XYZ file of N, CA and C in Angstrom:
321
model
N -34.280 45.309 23.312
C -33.745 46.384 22.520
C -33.715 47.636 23.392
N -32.314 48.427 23.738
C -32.286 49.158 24.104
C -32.920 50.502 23.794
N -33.024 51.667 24.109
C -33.088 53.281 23.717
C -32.336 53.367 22.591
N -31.001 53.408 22.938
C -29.613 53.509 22.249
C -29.576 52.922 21.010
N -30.218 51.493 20.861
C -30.175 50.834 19.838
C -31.282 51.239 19.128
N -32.901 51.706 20.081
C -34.047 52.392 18.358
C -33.302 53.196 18.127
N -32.578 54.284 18.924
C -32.257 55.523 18.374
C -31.709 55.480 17.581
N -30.243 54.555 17.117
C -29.549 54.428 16.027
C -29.969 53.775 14.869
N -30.769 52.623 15.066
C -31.801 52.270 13.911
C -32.440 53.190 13.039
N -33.261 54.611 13.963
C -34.098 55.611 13.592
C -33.041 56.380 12.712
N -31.929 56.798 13.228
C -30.840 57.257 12.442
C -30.438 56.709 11.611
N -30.057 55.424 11.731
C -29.706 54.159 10.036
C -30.960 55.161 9.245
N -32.162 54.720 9.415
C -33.524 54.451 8.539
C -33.474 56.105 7.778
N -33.325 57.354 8.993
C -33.059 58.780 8.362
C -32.256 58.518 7.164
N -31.415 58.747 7.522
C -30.108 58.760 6.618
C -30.045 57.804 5.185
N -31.034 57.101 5.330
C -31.246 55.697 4.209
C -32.412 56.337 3.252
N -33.630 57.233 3.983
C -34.297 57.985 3.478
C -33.957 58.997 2.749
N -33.221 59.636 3.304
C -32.531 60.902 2.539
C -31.899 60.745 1.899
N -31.033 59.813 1.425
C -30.461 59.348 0.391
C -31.268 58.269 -1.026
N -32.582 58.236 -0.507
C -33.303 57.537 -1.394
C -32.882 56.087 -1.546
N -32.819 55.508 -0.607
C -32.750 54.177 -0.601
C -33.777 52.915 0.606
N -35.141 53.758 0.385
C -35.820 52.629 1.107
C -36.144 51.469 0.710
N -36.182 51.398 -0.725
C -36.268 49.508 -0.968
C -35.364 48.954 -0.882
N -34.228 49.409 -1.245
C -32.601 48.954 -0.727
C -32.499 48.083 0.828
N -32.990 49.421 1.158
C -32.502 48.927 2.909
C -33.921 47.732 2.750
N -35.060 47.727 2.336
C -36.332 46.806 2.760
C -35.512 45.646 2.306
N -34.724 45.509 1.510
C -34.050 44.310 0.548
C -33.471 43.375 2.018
N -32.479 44.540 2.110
C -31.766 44.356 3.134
C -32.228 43.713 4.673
N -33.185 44.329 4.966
C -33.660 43.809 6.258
C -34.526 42.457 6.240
N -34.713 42.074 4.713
C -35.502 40.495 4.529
C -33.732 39.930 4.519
N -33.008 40.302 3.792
C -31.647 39.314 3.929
C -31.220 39.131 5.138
N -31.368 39.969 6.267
C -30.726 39.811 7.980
C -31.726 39.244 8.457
N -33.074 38.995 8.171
C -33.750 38.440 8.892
C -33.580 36.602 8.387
N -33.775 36.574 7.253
C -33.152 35.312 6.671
C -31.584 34.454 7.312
N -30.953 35.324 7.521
C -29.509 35.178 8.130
C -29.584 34.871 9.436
N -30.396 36.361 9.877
C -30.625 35.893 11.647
C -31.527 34.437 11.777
N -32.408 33.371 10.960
C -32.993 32.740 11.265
C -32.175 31.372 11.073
N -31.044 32.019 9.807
C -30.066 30.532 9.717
C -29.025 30.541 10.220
N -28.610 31.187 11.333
C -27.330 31.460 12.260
C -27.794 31.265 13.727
N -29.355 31.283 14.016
C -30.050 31.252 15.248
C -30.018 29.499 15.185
N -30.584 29.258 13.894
C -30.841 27.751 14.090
C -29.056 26.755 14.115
N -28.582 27.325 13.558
C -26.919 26.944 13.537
C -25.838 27.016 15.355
N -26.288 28.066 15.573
C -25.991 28.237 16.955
C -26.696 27.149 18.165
N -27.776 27.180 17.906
C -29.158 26.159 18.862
C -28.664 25.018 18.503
N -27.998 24.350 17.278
C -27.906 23.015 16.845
C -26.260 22.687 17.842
N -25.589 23.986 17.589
C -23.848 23.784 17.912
C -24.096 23.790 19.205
N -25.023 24.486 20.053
C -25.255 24.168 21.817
C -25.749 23.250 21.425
N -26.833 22.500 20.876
C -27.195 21.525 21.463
C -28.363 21.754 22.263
N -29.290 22.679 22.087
C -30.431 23.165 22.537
C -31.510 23.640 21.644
N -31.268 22.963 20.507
C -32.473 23.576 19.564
C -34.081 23.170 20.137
N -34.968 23.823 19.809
C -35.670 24.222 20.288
C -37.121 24.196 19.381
N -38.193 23.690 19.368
C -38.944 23.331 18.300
C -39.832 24.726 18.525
N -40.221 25.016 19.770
C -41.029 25.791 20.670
C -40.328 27.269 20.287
N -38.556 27.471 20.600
C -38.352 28.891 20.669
C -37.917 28.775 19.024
N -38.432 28.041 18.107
C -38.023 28.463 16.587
C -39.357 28.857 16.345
N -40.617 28.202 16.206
C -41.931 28.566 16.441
C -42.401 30.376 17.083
N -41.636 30.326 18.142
C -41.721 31.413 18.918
C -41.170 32.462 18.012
N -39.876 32.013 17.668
C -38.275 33.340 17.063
C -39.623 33.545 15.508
N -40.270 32.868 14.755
C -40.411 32.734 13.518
C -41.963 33.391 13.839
N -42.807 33.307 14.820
C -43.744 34.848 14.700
C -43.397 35.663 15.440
N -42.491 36.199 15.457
C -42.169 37.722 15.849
C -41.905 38.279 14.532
N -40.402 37.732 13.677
C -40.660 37.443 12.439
C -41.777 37.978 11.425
N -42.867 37.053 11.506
C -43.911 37.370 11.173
C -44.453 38.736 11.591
N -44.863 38.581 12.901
C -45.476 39.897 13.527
C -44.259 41.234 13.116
N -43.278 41.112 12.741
C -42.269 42.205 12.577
C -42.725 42.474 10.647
N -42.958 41.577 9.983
C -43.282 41.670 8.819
C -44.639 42.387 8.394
N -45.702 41.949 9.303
C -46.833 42.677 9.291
C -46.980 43.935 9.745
N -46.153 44.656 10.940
C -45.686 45.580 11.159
C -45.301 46.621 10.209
N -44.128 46.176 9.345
C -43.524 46.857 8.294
C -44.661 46.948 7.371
N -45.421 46.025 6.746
C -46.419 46.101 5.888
C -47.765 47.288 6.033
N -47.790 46.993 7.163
C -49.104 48.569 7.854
C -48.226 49.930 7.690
N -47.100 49.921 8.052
C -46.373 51.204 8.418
C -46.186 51.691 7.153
N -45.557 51.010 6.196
C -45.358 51.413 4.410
C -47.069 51.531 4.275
N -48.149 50.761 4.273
C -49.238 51.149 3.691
C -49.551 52.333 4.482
N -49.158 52.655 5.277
C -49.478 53.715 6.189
C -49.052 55.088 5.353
N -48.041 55.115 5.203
C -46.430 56.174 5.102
C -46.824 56.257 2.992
N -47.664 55.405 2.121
C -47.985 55.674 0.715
C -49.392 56.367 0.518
N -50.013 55.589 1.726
C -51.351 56.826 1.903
C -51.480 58.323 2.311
N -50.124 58.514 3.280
C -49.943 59.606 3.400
C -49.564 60.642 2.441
N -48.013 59.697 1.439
C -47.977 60.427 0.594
C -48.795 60.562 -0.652
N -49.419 59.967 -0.889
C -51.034 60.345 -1.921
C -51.227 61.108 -1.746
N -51.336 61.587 -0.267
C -52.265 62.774 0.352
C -51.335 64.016 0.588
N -50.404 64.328 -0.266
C -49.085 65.320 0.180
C -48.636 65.314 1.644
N -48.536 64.429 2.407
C -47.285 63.881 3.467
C -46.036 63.168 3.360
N -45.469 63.833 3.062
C -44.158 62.932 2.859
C -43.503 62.640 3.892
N -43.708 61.522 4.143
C -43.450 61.072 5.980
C -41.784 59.998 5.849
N -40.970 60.345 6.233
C -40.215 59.008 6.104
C -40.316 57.713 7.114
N -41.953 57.391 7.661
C -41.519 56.907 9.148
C -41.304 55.073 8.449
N -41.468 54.567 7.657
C -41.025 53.710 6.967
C -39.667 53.361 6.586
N -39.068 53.842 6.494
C -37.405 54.009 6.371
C -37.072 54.077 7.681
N -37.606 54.896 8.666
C -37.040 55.049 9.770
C -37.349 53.612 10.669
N -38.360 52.879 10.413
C -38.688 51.689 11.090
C -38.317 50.645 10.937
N -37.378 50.889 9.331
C -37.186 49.491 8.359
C -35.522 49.399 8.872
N -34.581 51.039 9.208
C -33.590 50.867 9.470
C -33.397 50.420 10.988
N -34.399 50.890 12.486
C -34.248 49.852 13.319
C -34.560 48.370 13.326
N -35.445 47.717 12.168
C -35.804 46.616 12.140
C -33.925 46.207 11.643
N -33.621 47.425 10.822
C -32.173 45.827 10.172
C -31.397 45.963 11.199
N -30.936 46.866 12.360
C -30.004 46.945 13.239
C -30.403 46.219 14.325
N -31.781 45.665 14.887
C -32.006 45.170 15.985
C -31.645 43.380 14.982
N -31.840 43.277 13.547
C -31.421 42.219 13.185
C -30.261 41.624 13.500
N -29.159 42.635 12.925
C -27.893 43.373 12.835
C -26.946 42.484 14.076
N -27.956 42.879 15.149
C -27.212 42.621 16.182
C -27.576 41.254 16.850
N -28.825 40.795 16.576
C -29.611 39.611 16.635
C -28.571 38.438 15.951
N -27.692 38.484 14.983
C -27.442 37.615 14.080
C -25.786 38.185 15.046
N -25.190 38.728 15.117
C -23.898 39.258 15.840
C -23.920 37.852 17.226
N -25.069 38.298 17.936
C -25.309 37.498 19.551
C -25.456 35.924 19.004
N -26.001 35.783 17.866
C -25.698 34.164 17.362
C -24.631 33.676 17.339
């Protein structure tokens, strides 16, 4: 993942915030990740290189990208309890769907 590409993610995620749509986009980034996992495995089958090891591999990052999001929102509701109104949750959730975005594009 490039610069270019967090940066515009960070910008998706702004702009998704300010408009009040962070469960929207959270919706959203479980549907591209779902997509990216059945277009990855569709592609690997049409080469002819599927892969038991790099589906294993592709499916905890996945994971580790899910647990990620999960700390950062518990992060970003504790804050606002505490009068911080942080959008860094939106901003993380909109590079998670664009690095998807493009993940499922390269399939």
């Amino acid at each position: 993942m490039t610069k270019e590409n967090v940066f515009r993610g960070a910008l998706c995620g702004i702009v998704t915030w300010a408009l009040g749509l962070p469960w929207e986009l959270l919706y959203l980034w479980v549907l591209l990740m779902v997509l990216d996992i059945i277009t990855g495995v569709i592609s690997a089958c049409l080469q002819g290189n599927f892969s038991s090891r790099e589906m294993k591999f592709g499916l905890f990052r996945k994971t580790l990208d899910v647990v990620i999001m999960i700390t950062i929102l518990t992060i970003q509701r504790v804050a606002s309890l505490n009068g911080f109104d942080v959008p860094i949750g939106s901003i993380i959730v909109g590079a998670f769907c664009f690095k998807e975005s493009t993940s499922i594009i390269e399939n």
